[in-house]
Short mmCIF file of C-alpha atoms in Angstrom, two decimals:
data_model
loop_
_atom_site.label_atom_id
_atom_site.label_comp_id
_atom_site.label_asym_id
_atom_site.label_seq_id
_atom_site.Cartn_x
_atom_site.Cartn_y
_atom_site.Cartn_z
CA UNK A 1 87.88 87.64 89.39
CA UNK A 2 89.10 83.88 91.47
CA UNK A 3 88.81 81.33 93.59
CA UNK A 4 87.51 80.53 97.49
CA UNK A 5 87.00 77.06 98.98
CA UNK A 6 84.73 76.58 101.52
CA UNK A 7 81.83 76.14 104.35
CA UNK A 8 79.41 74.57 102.57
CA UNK A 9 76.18 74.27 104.63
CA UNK A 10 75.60 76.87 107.19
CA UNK A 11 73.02 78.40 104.99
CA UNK A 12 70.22 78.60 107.54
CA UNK A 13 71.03 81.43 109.66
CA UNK A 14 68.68 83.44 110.93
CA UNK A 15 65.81 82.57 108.42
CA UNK A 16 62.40 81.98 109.43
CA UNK A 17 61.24 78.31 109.11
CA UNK A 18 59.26 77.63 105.99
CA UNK A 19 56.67 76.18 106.80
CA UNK A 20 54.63 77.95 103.78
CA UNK A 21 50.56 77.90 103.08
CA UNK A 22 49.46 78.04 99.92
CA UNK A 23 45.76 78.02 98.20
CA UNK A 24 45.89 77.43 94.37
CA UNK A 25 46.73 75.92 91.35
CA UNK A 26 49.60 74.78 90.37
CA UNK A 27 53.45 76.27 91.28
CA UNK A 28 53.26 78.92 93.83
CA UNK A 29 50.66 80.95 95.73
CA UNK A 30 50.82 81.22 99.51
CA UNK A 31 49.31 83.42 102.31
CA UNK A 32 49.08 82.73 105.71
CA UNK A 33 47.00 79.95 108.06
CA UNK A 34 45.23 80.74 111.17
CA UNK A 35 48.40 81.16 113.49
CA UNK A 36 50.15 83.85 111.17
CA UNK A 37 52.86 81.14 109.83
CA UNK A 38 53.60 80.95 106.07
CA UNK A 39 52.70 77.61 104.93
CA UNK A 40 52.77 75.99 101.20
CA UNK A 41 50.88 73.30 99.70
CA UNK A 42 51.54 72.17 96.17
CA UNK A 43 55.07 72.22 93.94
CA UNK A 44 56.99 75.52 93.48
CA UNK A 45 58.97 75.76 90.54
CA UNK A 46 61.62 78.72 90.84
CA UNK A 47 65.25 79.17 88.17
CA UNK A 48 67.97 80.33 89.02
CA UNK A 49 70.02 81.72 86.05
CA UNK A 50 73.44 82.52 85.11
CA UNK A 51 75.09 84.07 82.43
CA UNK A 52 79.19 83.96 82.01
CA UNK A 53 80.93 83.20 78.73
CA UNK A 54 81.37 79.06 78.86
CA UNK A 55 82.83 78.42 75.64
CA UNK A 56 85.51 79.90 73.14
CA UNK A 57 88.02 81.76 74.66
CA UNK A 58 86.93 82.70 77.90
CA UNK A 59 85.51 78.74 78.48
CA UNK A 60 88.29 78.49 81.42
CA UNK A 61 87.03 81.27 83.46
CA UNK A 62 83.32 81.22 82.63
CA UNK A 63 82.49 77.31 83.11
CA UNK A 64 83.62 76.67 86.04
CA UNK A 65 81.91 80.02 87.40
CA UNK A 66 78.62 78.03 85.97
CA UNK A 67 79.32 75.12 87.44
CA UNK A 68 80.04 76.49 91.15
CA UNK A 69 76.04 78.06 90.74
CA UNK A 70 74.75 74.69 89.35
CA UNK A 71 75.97 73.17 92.44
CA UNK A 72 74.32 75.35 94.88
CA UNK A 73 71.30 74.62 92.95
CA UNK A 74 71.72 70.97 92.61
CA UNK A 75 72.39 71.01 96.57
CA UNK A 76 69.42 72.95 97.35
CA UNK A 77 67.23 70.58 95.60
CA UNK A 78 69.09 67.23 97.53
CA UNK A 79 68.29 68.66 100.71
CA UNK A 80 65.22 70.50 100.63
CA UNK A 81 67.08 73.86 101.51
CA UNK A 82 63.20 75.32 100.36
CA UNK A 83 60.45 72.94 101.28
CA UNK A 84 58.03 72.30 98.43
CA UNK A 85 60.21 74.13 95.89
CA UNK A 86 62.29 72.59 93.07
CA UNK A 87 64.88 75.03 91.78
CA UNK A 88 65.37 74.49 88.41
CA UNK A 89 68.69 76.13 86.88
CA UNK A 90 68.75 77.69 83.53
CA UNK A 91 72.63 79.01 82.17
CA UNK A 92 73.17 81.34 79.08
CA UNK A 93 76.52 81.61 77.59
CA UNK A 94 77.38 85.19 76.48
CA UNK A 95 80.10 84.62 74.61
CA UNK A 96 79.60 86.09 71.22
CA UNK A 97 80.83 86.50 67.60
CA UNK A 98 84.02 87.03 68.42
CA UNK A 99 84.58 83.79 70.32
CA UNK A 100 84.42 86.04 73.29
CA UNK A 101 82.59 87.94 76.21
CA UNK A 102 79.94 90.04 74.62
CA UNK A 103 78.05 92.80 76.13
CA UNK A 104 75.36 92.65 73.25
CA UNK A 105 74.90 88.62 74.22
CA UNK A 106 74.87 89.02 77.96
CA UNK A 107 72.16 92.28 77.30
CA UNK A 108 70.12 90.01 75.28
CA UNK A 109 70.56 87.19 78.12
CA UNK A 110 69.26 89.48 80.37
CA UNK A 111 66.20 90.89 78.26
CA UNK A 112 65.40 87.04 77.85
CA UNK A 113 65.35 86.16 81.23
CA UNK A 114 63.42 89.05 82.51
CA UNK A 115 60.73 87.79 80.13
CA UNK A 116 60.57 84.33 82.10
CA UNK A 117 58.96 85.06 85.34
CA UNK A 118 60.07 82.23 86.83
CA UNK A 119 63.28 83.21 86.73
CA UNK A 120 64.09 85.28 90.63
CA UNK A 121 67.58 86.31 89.47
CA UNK A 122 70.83 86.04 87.70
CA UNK A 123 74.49 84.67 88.84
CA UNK A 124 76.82 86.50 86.79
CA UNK A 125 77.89 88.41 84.70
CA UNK A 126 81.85 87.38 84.75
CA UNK A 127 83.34 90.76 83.18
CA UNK A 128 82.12 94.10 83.73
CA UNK A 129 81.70 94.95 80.44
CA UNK A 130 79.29 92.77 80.31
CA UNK A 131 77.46 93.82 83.52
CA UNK A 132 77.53 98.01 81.46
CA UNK A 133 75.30 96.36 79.26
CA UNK A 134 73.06 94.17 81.70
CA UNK A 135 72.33 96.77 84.20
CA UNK A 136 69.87 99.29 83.07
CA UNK A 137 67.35 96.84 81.90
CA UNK A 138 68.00 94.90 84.77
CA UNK A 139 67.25 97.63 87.25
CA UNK A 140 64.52 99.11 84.75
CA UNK A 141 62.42 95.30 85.87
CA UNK A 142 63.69 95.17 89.37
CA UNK A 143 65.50 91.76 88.27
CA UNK A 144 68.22 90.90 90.92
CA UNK A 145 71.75 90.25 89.50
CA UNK A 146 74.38 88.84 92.13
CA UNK A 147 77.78 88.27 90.38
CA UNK A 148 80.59 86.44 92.21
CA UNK A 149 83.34 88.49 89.56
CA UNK A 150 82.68 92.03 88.55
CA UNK A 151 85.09 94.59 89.64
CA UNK A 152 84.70 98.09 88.32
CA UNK A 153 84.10 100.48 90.42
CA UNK A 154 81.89 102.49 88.45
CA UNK A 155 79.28 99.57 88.44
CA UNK A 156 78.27 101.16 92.04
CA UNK A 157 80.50 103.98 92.73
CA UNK A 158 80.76 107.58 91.88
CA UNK A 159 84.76 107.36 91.57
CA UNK A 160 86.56 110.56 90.27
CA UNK A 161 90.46 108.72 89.84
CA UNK A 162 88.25 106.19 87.50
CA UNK A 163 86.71 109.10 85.21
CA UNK A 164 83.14 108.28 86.73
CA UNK A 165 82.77 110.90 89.44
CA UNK A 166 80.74 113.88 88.97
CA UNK A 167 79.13 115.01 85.39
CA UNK A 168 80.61 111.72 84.59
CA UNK A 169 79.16 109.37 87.46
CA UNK A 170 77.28 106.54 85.52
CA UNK A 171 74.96 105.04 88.20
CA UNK A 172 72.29 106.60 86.86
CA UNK A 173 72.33 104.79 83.48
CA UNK A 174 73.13 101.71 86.02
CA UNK A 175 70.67 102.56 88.30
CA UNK A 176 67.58 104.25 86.31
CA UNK A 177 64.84 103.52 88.94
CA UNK A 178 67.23 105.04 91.68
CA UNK A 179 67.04 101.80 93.41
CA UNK A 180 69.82 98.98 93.83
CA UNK A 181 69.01 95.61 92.14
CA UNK A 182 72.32 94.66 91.39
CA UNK A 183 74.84 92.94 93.73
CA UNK A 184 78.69 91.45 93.73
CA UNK A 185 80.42 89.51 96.44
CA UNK A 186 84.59 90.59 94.53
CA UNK A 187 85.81 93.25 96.18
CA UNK A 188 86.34 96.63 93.63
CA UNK A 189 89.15 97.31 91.64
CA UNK A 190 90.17 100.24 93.75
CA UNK A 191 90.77 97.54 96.30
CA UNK A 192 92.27 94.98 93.83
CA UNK A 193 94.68 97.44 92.07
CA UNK A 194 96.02 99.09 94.99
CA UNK A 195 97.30 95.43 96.68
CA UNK A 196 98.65 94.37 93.30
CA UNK A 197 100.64 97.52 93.04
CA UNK A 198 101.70 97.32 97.05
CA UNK A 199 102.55 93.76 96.57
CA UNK A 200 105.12 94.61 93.55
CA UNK A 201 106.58 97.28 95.29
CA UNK A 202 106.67 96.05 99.03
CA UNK A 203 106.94 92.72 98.69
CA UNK A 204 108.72 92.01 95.39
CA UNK A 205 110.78 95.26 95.31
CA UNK A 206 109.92 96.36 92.05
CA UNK A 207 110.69 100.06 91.50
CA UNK A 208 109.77 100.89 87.61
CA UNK A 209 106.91 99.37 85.56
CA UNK A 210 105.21 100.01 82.66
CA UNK A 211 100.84 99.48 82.18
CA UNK A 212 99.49 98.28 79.94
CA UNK A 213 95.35 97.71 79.54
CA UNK A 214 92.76 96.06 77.34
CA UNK A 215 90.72 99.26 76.21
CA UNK A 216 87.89 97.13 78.00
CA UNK A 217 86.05 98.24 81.45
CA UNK A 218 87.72 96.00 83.59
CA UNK A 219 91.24 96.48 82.09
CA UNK A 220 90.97 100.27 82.09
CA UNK A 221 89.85 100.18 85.61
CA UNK A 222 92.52 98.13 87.73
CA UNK A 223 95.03 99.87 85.23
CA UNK A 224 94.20 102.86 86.65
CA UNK A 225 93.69 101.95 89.78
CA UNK A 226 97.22 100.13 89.70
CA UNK A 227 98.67 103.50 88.15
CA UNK A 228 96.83 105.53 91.32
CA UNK A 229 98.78 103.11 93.71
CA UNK A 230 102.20 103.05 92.56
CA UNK A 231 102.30 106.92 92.44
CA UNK A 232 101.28 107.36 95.67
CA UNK A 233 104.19 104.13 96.99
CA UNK A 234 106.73 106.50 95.02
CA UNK A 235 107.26 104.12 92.37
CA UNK A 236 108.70 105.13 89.00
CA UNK A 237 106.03 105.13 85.91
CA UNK A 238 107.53 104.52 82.33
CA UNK A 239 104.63 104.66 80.75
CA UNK A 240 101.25 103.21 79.87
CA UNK A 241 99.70 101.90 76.49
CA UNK A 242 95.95 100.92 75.81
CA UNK A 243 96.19 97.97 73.37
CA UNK A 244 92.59 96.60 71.98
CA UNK A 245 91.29 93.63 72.70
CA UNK A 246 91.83 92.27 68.98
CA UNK A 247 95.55 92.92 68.75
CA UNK A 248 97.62 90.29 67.34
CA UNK A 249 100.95 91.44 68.18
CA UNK A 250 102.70 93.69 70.79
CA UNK A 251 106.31 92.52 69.60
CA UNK A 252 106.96 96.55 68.74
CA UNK A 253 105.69 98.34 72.03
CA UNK A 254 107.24 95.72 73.76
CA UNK A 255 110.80 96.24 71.99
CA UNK A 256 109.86 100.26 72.81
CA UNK A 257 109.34 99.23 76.58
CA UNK A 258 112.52 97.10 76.44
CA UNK A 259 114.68 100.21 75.97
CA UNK A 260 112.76 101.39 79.37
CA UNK A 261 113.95 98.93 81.49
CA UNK A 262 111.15 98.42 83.53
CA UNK A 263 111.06 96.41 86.60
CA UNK A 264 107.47 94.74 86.09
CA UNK A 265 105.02 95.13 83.41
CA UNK A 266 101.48 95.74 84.38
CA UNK A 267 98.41 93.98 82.28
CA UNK A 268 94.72 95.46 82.88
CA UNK A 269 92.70 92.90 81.13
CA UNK A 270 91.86 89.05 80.93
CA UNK A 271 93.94 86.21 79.11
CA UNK A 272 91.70 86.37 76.22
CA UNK A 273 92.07 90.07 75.76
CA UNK A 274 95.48 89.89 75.86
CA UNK A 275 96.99 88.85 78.40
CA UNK A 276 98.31 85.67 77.01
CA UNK A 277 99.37 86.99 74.30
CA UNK A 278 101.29 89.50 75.60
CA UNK A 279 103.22 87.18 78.33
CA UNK A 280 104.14 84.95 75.32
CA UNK A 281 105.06 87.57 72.68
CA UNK A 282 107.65 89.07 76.09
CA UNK A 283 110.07 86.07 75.51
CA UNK A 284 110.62 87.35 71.61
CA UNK A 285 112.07 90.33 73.07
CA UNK A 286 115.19 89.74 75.06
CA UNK A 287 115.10 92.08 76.96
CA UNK A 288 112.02 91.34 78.73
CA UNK A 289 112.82 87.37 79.28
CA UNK A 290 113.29 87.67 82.78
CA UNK A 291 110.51 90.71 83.75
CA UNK A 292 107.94 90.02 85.85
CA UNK A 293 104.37 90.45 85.05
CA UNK A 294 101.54 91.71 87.08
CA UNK A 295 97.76 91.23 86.49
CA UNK A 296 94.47 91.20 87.87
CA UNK A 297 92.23 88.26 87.90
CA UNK A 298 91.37 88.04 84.52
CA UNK A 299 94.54 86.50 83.85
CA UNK A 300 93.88 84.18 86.87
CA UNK A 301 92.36 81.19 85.11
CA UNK A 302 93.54 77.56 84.21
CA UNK A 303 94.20 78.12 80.29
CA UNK A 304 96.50 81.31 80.96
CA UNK A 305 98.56 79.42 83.71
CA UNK A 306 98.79 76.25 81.74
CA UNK A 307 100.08 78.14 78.54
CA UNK A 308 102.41 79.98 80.45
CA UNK A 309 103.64 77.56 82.88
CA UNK A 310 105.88 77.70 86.08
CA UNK A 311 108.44 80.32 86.33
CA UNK A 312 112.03 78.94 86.13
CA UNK A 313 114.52 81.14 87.82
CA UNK A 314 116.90 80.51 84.64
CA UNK A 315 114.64 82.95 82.90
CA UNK A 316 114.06 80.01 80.41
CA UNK A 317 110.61 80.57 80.21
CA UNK A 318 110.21 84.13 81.11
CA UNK A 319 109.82 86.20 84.19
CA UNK A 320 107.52 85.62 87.33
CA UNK A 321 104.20 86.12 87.21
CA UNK A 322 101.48 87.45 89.63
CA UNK A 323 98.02 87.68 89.63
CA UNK A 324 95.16 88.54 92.07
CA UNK A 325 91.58 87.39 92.77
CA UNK A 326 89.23 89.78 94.54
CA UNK A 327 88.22 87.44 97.69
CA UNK A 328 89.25 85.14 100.43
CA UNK A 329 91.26 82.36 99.86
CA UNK A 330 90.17 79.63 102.19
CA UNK A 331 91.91 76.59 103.73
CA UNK A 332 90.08 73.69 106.12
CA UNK A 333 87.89 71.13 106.44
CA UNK A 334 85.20 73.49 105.11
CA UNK A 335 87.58 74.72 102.12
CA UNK A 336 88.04 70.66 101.96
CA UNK A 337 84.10 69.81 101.66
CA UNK A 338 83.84 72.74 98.97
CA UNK A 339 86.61 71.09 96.65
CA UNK A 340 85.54 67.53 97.19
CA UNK A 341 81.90 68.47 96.13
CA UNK A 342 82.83 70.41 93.42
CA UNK A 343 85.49 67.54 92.08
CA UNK A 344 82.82 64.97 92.07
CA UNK A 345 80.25 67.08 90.14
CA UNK A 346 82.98 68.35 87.60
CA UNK A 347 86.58 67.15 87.81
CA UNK A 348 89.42 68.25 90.53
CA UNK A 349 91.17 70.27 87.28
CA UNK A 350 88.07 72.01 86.75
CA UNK A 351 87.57 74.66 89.50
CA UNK A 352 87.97 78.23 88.60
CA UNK A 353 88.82 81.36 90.63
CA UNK A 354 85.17 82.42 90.69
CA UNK A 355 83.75 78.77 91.55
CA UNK A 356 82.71 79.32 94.97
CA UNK A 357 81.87 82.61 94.69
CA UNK A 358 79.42 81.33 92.43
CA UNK A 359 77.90 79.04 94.48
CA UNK A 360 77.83 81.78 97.44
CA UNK A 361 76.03 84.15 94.93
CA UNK A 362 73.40 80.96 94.02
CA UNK A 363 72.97 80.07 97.73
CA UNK A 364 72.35 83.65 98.28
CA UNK A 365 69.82 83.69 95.95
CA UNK A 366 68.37 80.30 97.06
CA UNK A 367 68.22 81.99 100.81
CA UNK A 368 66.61 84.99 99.24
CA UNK A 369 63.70 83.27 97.54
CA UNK A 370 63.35 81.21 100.88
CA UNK A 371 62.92 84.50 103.36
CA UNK A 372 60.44 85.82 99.93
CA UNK A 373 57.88 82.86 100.47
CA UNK A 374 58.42 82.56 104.82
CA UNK A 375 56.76 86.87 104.01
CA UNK A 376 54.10 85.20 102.36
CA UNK A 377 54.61 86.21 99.25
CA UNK A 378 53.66 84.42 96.08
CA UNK A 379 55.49 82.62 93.38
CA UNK A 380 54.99 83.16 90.01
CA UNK A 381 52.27 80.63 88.80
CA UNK A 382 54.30 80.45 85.47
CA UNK A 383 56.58 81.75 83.23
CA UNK A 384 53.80 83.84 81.93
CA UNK A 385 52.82 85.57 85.22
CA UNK A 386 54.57 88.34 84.43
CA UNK A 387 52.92 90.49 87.66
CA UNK A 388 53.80 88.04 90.14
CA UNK A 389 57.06 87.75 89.01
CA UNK A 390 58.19 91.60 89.03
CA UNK A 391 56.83 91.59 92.81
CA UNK A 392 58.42 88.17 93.36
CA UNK A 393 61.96 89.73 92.26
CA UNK A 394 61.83 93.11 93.82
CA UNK A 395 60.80 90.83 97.66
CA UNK A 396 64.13 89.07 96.63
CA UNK A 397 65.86 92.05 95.90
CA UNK A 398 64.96 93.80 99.09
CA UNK A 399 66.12 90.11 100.76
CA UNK A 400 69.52 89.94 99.20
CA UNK A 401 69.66 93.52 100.32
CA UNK A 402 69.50 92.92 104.04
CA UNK A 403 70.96 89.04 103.69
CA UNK A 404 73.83 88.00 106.22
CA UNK A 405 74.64 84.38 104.77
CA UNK A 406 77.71 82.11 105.86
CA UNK A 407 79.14 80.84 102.69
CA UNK A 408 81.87 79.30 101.07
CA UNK A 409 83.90 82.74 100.89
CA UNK A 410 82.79 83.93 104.06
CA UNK A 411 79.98 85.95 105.11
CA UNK A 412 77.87 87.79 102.20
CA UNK A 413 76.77 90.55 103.10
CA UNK A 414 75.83 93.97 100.96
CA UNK A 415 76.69 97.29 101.78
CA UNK A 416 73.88 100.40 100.36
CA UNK A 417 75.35 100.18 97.14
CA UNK A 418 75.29 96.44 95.93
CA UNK A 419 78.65 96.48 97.22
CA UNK A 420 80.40 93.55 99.00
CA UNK A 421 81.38 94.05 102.88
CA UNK A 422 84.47 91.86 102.79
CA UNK A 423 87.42 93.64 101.26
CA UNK A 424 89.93 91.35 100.79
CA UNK A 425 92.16 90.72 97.54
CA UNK A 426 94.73 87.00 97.70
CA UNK A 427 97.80 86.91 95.35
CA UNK A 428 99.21 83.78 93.41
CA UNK A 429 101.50 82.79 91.17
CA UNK A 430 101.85 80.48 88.48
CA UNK A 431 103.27 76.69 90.47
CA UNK A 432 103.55 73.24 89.57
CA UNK A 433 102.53 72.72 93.35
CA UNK A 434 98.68 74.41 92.75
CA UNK A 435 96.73 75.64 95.31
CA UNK A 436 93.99 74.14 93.72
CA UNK A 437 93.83 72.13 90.38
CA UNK A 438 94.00 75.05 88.21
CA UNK A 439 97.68 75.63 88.11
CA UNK A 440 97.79 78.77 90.88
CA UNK A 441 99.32 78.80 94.10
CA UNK A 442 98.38 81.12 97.13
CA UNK A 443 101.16 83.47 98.26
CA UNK A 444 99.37 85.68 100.71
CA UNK A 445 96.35 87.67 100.97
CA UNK A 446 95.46 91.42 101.93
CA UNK A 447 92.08 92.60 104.05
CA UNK A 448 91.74 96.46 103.10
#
């Protein structure tokens, strides 16, 4: 899940003009004038949605994700990106009971916006979990997801060292129609794992660790896929534990891994899952003061950086630690523009990791609709016309399928399976000299 800053505006490439025709009422009908050309007359009203968990716990990872699509949209409205179309955008927060990500809230999103027609597709989810739940009535209505953040790789993949190869592949609950609706620009955990555990072993010379994962879909998966890695670089394995999502203390298996002596400890799972939690509850044990710590992105956000804080090499206030996001990090003038923008709309402290691949995903989206109506075909009349808008989203699914777009993170681009074509996974670390105003600085980043 983090963080990519830049190119803002080369989002015309290689689309058709709209020029757009249109005969009839109200938002949205077109064909095609004498000379073949798409033309429009009349407003278009089109949403763009989200859905990432903007408030309780996970309000430092999902916000900001909501606020780099609200951007794009805002920005395609300022300058006309789709002539004679307003995008209007329309967020749901799926945080649920728990003060947390919940699958039940983001399925429910989902089932809500498919019932808007208006709506041509979804930015998000922010955890996989989430996207389990999401997908099969998503695919079921042809409704295009695009999520800057998701990771698993059994989302899109038939993966046998992740227990979903074979009798247990689960693209076809995914994937009921056979057909791919849903998208991600993150690169997959088998990616994001293996460069975690490289980094800790090249780099940092870290020879023994112990794992330790969230029971969740995400934190299971780059657990593994960490575990997968660090056999194969020879490293030594004490052990691994699966800890729920609702445990309140891990003072007692981390006194049992004290007695291990482990090099670095590995967390599967986000801050609010655990991962705070567990960095905190390591200074109790003394032991485990100075051990580093290890995680994916969904301990890269502003709240788990800020309650750590910066690593002191007194061992004061614990050992290093290292997280990944699965994308570029950027630097520039374009990087630059993409911060600036952002900062005005929503504060410089407020980006997340998953900012501007949030605004990629909504630009995509935004380019998608735009090559739907050049084709000629229709908008949705209104949030009633539910048979418009089922062929409206499947034209922008087949778009997003074929899109090459230059965005803030680089090109986006799909592979046959929803997949991203960039593999690339940057590491950071906890500074009080930030990258970016969320408390993480860049060390280095890996193309796979």
């Amino acid at each position: 899940m983090r963080k990519r800053w830049s190119r803002i505006f080369a989002l015309s490439m290689g689309i058709p003009l709209l020029l757009a025709m249109l005969a009839a009422c109200g938002a949205g009908t077109t064909g095609s004038g004498g000379s073949g050309t798409p033309t429009t007359s009349g407003p278009i009203t089109i949403k763009i949605a989200s859905d990432f968990p903007t408030s309780g716990k996970d309000e430092s990872a999902g916000k900001p994700s909501e606020n780099g699509a609200h951007l794009a949209v805002n920005q395609a409205n300022a300058q006309k990106l789709v002539p004679n179309v307003t995008f209007q955008f329309d967020p749901k927060d799926d945080v649920g009971p728990s003060g947390a990500h919940d699958a039940a809230t983001g399925q429910k999103n989902v089932a809500d916006l498919i019932g808007d027609a208006l709506v041509a597709g979804i930015v998000g989810p922010l955890n996989s979990s989430v996207a389990q739940a999401e997908l099969p009535e998503a695919n079921t209505a042809s409704f295009p997801i695009i999520s800057p953040a998701n990771t698993n790789d059994c989302l899109t993949q038939e993966q046998p060292a992740f227990e979903c190869g074979g009798k247990n592949s689960k693209i076809a609950t995914y994937r009921p129609t056979g057909k791919v609706t849903y998208f991600r620009i993150a690169t997959r955990d088998q990616y994001q794992g293996a460069a975690l555990a490289d980094f800790a072993f090249k780099t940092q010379s870290y020879k023994s660790a112990y794992i330790i994962d969230d029971t969740e879909t995400y934190g299971v998966g780059i657990a593994t896929s960490v575990q997968t890695e660090w056999a194969k670089l020879g490293g030594k394995l004490l052990g691994r534990s699966s800890e729920a999502p609702t445990t309140t203390s891990y003072v007692n298996l981390l006194t049992q891994i004290a007695t291990k002596n482990p090099d670095v400890i590995f967390f599967g799972g986000n801050d609010s899952t655990g991962g705070t939690l567990l960095r905190q509850q390591m200074l109790q044990v003394p032991a485990l003061k100075k051990v580093a710590v290890v995680a994916g992105d969904g301990t890269q956000t502003s709240a788990f950086a800020t309650t750590i804080g910066t690593y002191k090499t007194d061992g004061s206030n614990g050992g290093p630690v290292f997280t990944s996001v699965a994308s570029v990090h950027l630097t520039g003038s374009t990087a630059d523009k993409f911060i600036s923008d952002y900062s005005a709309a929503y504060g410089a402290n407020n980006i997340g990791s998953y900012s501007a691949g949030s605004y990629d995903c909504a630009m995509a989206l935004i380019q998608a609709v735009k090559t739907v109506l050049a084709s000629g075909v229709k908008a949705p009349a209104s949030s009633g016309d539910a048979a418009q808008g089922t062929t409206f989203r499947q034209a922008v699914v087949n778009a997003l399928q074929h899109i090459s777009y230059a965005g803030v993170t680089g090109t986006v681009a799909f592979d046959a399976n929803g997949d991203t074509t960039s593999r690339i996974i940057s590491i950071y670390t906890i500074s009080d000299t930030p990258s970016t105003g969320d408390g993480w600085k860049f060390i280095t980043q890996v193309t796979l």
